[in-house]
PDB file of C-alpha atoms in Angstrom:
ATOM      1  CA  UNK A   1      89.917 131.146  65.405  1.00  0.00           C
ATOM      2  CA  UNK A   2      87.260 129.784  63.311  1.00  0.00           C
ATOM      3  CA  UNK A   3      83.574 131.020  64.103  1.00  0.00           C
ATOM      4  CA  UNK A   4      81.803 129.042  66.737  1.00  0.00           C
ATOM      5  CA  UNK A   5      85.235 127.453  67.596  1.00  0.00           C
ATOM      6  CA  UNK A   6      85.203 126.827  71.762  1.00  0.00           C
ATOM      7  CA  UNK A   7      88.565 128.919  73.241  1.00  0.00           C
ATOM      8  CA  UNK A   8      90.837 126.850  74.652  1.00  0.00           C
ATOM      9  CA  UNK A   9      91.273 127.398  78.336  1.00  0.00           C
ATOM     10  CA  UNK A  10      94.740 129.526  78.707  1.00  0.00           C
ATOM     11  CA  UNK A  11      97.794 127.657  79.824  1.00  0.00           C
ATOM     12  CA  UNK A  12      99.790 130.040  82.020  1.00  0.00           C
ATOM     13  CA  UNK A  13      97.301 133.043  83.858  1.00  0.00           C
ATOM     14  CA  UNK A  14     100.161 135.166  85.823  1.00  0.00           C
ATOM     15  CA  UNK A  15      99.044 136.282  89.110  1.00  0.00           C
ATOM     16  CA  UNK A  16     101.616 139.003  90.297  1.00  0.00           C
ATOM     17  CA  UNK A  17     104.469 137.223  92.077  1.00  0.00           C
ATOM     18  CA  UNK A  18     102.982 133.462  91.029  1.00  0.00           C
ATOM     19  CA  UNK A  19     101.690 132.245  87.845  1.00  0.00           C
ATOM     20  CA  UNK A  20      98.756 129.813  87.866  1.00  0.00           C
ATOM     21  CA  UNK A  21      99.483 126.379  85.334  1.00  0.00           C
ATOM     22  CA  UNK A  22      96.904 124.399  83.692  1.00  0.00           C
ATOM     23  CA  UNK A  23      96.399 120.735  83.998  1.00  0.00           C
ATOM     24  CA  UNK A  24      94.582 118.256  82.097  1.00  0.00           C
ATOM     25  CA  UNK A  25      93.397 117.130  85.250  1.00  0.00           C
ATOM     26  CA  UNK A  26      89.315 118.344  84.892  1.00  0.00           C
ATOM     27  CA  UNK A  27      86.854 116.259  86.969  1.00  0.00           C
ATOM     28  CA  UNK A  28      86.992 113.447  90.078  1.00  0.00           C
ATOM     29  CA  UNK A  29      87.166 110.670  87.686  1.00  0.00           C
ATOM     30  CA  UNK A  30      90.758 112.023  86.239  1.00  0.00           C
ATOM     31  CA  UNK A  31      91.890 111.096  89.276  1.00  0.00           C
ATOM     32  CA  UNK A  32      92.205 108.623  92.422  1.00  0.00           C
ATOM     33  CA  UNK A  33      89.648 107.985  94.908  1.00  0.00           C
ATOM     34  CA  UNK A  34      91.878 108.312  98.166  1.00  0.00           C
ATOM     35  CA  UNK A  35      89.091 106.775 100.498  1.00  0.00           C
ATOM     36  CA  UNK A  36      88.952 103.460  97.970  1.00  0.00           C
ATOM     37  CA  UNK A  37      92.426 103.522  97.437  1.00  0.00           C
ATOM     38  CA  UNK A  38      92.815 102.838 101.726  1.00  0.00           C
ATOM     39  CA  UNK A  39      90.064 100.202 101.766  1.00  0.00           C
ATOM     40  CA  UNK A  40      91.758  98.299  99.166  1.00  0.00           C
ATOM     41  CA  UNK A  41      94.962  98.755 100.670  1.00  0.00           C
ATOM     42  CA  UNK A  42      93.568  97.918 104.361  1.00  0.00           C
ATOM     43  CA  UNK A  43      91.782  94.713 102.334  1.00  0.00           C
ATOM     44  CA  UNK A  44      94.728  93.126 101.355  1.00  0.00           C
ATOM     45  CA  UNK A  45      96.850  93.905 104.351  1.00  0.00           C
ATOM     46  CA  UNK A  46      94.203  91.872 106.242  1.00  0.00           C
ATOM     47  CA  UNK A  47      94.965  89.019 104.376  1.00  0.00           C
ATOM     48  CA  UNK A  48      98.568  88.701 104.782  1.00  0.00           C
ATOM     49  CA  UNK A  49      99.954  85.810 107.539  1.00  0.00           C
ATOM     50  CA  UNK A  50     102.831  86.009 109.627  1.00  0.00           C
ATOM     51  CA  UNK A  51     105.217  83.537 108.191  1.00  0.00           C
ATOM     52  CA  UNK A  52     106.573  81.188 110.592  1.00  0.00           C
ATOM     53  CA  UNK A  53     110.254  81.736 111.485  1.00  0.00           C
ATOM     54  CA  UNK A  54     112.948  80.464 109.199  1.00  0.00           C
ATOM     55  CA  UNK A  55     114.434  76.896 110.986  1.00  0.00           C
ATOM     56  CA  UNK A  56     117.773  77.441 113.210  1.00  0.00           C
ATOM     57  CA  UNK A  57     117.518  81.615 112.646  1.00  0.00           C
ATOM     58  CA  UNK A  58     118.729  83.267 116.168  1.00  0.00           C
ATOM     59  CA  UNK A  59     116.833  86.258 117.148  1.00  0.00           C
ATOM     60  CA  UNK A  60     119.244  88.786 117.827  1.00  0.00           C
ATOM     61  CA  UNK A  61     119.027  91.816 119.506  1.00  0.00           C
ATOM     62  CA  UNK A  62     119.745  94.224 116.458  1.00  0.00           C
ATOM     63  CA  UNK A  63     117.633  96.674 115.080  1.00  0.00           C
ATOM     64  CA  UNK A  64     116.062  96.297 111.767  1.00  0.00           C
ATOM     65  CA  UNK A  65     116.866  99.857 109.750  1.00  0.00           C
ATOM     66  CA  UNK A  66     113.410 100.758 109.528  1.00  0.00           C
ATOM     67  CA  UNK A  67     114.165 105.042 109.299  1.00  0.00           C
ATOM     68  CA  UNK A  68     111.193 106.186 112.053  1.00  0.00           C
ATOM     69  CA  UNK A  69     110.073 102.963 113.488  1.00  0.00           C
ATOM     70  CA  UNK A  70     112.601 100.785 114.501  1.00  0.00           C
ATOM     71  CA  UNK A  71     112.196  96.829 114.969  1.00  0.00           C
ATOM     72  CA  UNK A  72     113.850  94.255 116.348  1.00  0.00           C
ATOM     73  CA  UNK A  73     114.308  90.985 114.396  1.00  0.00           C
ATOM     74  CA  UNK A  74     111.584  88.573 114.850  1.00  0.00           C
ATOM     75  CA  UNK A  75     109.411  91.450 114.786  1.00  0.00           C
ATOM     76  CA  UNK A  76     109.575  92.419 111.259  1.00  0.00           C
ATOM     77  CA  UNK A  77     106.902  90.294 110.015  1.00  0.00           C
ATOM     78  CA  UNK A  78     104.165  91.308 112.136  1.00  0.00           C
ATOM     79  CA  UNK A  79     101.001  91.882 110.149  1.00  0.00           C
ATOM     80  CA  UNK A  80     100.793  95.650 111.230  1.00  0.00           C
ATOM     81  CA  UNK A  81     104.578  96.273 110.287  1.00  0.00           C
ATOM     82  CA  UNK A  82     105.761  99.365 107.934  1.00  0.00           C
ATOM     83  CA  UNK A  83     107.798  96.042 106.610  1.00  0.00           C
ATOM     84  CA  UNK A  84     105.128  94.368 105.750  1.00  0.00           C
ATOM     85  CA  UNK A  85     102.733  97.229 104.866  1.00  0.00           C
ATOM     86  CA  UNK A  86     105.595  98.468 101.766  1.00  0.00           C
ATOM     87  CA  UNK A  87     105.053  94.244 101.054  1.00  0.00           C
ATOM     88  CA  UNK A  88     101.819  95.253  99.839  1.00  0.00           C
ATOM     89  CA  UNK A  89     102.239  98.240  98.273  1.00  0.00           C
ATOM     90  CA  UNK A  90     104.916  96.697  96.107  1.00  0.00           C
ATOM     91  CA  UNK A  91     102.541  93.633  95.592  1.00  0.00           C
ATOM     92  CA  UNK A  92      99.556  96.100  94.752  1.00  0.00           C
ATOM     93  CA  UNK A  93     101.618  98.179  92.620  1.00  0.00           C
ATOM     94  CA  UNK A  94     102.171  95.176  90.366  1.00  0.00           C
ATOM     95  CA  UNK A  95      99.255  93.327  90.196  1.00  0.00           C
ATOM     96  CA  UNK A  96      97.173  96.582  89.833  1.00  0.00           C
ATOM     97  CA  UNK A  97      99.292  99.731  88.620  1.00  0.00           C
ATOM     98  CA  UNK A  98      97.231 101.901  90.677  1.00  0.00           C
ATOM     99  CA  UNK A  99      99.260 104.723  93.362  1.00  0.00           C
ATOM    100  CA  UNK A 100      97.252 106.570  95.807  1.00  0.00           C
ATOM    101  CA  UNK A 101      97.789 109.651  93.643  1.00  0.00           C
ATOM    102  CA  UNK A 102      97.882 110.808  90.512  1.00  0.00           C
ATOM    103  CA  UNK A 103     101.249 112.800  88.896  1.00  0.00           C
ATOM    104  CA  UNK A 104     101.367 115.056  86.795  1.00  0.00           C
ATOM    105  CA  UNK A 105     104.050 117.048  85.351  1.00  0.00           C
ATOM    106  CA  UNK A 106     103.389 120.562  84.588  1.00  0.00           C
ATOM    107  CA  UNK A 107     104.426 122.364  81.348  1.00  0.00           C
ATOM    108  CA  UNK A 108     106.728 124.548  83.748  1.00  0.00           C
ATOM    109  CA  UNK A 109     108.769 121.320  84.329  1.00  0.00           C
ATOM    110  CA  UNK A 110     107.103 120.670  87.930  1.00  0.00           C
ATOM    111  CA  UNK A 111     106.525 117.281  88.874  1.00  0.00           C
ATOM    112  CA  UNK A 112     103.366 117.225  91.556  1.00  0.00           C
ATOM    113  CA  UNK A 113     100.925 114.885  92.736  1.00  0.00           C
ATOM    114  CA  UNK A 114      96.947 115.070  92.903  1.00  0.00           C
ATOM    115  CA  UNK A 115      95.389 113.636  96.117  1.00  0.00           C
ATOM    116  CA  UNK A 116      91.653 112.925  96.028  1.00  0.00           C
ATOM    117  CA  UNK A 117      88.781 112.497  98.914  1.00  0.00           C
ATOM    118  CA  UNK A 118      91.019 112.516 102.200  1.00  0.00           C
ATOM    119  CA  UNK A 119      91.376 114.774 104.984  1.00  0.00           C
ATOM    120  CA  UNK A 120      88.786 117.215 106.000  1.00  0.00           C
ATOM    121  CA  UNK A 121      84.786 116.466 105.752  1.00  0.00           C
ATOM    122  CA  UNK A 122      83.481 118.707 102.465  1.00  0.00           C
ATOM    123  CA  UNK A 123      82.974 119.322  99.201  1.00  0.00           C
ATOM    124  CA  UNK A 124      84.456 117.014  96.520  1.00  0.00           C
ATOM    125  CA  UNK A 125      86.627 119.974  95.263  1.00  0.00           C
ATOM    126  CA  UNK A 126      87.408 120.781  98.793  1.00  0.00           C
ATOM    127  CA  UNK A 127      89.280 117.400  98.846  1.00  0.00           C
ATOM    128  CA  UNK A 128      91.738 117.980  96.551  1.00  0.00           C
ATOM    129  CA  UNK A 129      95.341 118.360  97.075  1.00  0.00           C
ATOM    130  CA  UNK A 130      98.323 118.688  95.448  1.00  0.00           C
ATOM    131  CA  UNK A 131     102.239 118.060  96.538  1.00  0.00           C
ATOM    132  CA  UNK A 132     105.266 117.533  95.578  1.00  0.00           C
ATOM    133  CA  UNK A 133     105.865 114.451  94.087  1.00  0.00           C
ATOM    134  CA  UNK A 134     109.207 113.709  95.988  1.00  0.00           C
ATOM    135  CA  UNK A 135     109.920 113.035  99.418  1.00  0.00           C
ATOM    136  CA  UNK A 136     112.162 116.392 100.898  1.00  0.00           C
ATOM    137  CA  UNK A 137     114.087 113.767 102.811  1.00  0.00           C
ATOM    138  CA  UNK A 138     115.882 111.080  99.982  1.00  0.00           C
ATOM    139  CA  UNK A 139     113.702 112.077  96.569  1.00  0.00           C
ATOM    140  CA  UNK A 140     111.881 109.043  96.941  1.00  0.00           C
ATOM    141  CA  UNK A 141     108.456 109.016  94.394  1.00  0.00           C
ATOM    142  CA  UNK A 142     105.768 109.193  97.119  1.00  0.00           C
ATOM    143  CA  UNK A 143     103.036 107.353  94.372  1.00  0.00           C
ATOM    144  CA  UNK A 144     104.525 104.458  95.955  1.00  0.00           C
ATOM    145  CA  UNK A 145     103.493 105.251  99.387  1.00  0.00           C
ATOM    146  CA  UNK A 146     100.760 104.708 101.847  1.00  0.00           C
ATOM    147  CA  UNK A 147      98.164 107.330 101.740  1.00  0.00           C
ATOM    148  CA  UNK A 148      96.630 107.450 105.474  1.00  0.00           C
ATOM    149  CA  UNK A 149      93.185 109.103 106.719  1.00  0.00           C
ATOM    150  CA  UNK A 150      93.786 109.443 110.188  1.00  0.00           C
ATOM    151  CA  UNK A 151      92.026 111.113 112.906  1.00  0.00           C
ATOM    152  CA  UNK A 152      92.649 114.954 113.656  1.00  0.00           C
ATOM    153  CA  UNK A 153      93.410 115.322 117.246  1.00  0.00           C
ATOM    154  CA  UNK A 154      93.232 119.234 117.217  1.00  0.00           C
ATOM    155  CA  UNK A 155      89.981 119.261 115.562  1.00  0.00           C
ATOM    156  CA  UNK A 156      87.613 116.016 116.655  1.00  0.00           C
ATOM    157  CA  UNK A 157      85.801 114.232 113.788  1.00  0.00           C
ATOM    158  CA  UNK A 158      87.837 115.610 111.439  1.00  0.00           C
ATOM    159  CA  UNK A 159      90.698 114.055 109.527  1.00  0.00           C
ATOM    160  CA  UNK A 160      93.964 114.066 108.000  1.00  0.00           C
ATOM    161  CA  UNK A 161      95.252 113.205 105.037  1.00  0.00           C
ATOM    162  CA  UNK A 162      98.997 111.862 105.175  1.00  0.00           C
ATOM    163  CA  UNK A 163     101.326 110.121 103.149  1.00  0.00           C
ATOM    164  CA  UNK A 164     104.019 107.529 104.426  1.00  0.00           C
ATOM    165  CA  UNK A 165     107.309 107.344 102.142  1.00  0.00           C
ATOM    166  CA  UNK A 166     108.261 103.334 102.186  1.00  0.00           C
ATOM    167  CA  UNK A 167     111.694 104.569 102.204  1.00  0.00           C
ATOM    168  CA  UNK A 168     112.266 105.975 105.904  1.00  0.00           C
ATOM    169  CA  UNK A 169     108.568 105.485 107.114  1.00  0.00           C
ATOM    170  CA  UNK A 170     108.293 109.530 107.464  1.00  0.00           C
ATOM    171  CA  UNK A 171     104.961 110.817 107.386  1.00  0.00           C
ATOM    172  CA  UNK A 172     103.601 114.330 105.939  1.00  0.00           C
ATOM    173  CA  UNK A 173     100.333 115.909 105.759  1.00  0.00           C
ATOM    174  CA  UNK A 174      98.486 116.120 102.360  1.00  0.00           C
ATOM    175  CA  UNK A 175      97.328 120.274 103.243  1.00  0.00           C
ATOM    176  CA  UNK A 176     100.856 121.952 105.079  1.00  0.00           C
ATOM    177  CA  UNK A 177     103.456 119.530 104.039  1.00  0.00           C
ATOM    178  CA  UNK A 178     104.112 119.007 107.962  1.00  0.00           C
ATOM    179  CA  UNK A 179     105.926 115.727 109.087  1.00  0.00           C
ATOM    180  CA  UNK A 180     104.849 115.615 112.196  1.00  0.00           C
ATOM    181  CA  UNK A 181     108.410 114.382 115.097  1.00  0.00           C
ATOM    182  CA  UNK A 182     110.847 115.560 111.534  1.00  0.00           C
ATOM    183  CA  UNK A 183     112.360 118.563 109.884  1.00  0.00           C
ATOM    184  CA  UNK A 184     111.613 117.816 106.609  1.00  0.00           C
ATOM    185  CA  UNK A 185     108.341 119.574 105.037  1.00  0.00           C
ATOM    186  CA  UNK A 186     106.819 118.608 101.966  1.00  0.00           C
ATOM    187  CA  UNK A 187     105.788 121.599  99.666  1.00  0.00           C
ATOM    188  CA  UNK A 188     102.419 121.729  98.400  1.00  0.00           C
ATOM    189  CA  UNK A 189     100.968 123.699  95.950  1.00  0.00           C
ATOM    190  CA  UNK A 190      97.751 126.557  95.700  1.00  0.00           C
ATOM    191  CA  UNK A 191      94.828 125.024  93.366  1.00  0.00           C
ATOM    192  CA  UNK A 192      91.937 126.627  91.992  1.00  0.00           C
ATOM    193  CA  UNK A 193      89.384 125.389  89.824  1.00  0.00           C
ATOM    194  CA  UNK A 194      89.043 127.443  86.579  1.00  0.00           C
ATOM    195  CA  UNK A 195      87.500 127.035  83.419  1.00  0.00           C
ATOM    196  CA  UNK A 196      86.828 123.882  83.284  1.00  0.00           C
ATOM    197  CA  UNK A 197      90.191 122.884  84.381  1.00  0.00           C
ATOM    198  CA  UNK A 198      92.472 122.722  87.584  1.00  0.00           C
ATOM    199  CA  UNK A 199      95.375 125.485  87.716  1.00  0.00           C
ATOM    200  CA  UNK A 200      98.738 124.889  90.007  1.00  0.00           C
ATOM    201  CA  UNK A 201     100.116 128.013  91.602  1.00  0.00           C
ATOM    202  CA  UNK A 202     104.159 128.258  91.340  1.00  0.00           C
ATOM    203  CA  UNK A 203     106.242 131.083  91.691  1.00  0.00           C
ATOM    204  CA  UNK A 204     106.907 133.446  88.168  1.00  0.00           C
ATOM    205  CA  UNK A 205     110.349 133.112  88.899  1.00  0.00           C
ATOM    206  CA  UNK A 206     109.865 129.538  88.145  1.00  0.00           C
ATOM    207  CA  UNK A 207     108.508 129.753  84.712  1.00  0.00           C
ATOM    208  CA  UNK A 208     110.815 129.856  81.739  1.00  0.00           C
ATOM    209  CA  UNK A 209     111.083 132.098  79.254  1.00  0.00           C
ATOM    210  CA  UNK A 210     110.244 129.273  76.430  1.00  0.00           C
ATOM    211  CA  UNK A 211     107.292 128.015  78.694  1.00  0.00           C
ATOM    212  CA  UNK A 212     105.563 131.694  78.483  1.00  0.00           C
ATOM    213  CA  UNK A 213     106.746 131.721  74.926  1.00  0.00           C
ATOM    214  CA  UNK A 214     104.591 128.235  74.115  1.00  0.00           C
ATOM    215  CA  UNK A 215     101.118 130.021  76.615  1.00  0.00           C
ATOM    216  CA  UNK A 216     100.204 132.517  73.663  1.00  0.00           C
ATOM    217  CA  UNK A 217      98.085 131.616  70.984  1.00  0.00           C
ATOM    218  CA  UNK A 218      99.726 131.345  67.447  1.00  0.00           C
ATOM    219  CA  UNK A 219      98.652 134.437  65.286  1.00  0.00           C
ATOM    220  CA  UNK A 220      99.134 135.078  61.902  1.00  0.00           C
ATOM    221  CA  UNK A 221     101.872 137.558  61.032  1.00  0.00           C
ATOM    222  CA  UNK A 222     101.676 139.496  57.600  1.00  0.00           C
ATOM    223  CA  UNK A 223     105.379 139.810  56.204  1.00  0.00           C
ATOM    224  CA  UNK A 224     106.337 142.684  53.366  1.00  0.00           C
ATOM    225  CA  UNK A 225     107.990 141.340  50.877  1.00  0.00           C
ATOM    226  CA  UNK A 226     111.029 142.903  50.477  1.00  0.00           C
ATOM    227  CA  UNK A 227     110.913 145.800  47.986  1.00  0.00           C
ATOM    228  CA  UNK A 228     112.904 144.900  44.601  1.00  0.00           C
ATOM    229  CA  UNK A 229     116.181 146.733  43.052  1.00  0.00           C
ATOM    230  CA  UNK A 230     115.918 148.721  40.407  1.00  0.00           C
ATOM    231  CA  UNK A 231     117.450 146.883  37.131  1.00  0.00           C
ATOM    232  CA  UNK A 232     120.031 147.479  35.734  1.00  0.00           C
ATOM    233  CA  UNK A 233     119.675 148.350  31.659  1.00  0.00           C
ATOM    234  CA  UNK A 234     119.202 144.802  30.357  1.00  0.00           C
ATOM    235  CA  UNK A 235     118.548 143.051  33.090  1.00  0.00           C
ATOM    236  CA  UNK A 236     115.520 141.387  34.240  1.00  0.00           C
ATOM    237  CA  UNK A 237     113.941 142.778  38.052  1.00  0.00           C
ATOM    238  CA  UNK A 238     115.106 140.192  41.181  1.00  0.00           C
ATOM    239  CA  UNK A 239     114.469 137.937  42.104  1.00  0.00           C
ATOM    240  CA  UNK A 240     114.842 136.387  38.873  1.00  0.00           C
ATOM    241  CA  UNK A 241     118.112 134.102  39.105  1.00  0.00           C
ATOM    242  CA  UNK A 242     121.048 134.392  36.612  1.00  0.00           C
ATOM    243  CA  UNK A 243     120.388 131.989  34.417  1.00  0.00           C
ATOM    244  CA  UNK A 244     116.967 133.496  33.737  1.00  0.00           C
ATOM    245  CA  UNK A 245     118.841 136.873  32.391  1.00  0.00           C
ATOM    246  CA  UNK A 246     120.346 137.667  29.273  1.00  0.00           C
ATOM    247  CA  UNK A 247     124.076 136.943  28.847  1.00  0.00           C
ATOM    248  CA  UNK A 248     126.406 139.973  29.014  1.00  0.00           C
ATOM    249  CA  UNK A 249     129.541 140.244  27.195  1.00  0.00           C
ATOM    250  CA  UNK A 250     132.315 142.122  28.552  1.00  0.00           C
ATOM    251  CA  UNK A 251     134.583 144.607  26.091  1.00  0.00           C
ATOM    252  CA  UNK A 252     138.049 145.280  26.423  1.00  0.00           C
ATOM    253  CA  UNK A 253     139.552 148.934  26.768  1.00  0.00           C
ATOM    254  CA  UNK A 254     143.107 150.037  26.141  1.00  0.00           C
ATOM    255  CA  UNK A 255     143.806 153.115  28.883  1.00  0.00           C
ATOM    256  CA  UNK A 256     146.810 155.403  28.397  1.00  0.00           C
ATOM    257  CA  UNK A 257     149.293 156.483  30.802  1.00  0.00           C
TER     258      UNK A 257
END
């Protein structure tokens, strides 16, 4: 490393059972503002009518397959619907190309998302979480759902922050992975800010081999050259090719017997 030369924060720091993995991700403004995020989100769902009803449709008493929250039909366009709510998220998801999170993909092959300023009152780096980028339940992306900062009943004036897959309308919270009335859990991940830089815990077991290869510094190896024959009478040292030595001439012998 040249003199003066800053280090470059290490990629892999292994931590008994776990190994902590650098990110790129290194201040607030890497990623997205959770709080803005829901008041644009909130904005445009304000704006959306309820159509009127399509001309000679019966309402039938069926059940719309809405996973959690079932509807009936003729209630699927109400303004507060998770029908219409995943409306908007596919319409802001267009016209904007903004999620409520940020994903990353760690060197280790892990595909996570950051979640910014939600849940509990604190510091900035207090409101950070990261999760699995997958929904436990189908494997849906969750960057396409609804990120939610609801009230904390076990702890009032504080707050949660949760995530709504548009698939099944299942709901899990941003700190313990809980889905609060389901089964499913979505893992989240130990952070720590470290130089400079956040680190995602995983388990060793989950790091490869070529991964810990690629989280050492190249250093320079000095090779011995390999030590040359001695010639033969006449013949130039290796590694001199053939052509460079003399030409030989071979002699015929009678034997007896």
């Amino acid at each position: 490393m040249a003199a003066g030369a800053i280090a470059e924060p290490p990629l892999l720091v292994p931590d008994g059972a776990h190994c902590w993995v650098r990110t790129e991700v290194k201040k607030g403004a890497d990623l997205v503002d959770g709080l803005a995020w829901i008041a644009k989100f909130e904005g445009r769902l304000k704006n959306v009518g309820t159509p009127p009803p399509e001309p000679g449709r019966r309402l039938l008493r069926q059940t719309l397959s809405d996973g959690d929250n079932p509807m009936f039909w003729g209630q699927s366009a109400a303004p507060n619907s998770n029908n219409v709510r995943n409306q908007v998220l596919k319409a802001m998801s267009a016209e904007f190309g903004v999620s409520p999170a940020k994903q990353v993909r760690l060197v280790t092959g892990h595909s996570v998302l950051f979640w910014f300023n939600v849940g509990p009152p604190g510091q900035m780096r207090d409101r950070v979480f990261v999760t699995d980028a997958h929904c436990p339940h189908q494997g849906v992306c969750l960057a396409e759902g609804e990120l939610k900062d609801v009230e904390d009943l076990a702890q009032p004036g504080s707050k949660r922050g949760m995530i709504r897959c548009p698939r099944h309308n299942k709901t899990f919270d941003l700190q313990t992975g809980e889905s609060p009335g389901n089964m499913e859990v979505l893992r989240v991940y130990p952070i720590r800010y470290e130089h400079g830089c956040w680190y995602v815990q995983v388990p060793a077991d989950q790091v490869g081999s070529a991964c810990q290869a690629g989280a050492f510094e190249d250093t320079d190896m000095e090779i011995d050259e390999p030590e040359q024959k001695r010639p033969r009478f006449g013949d130039p040292p290796t590694p001199l090719t053939n052509e460079q030595r003399a030409p030989r001439m071979l002699m015929g012998y009678a034997t007896m017997g």
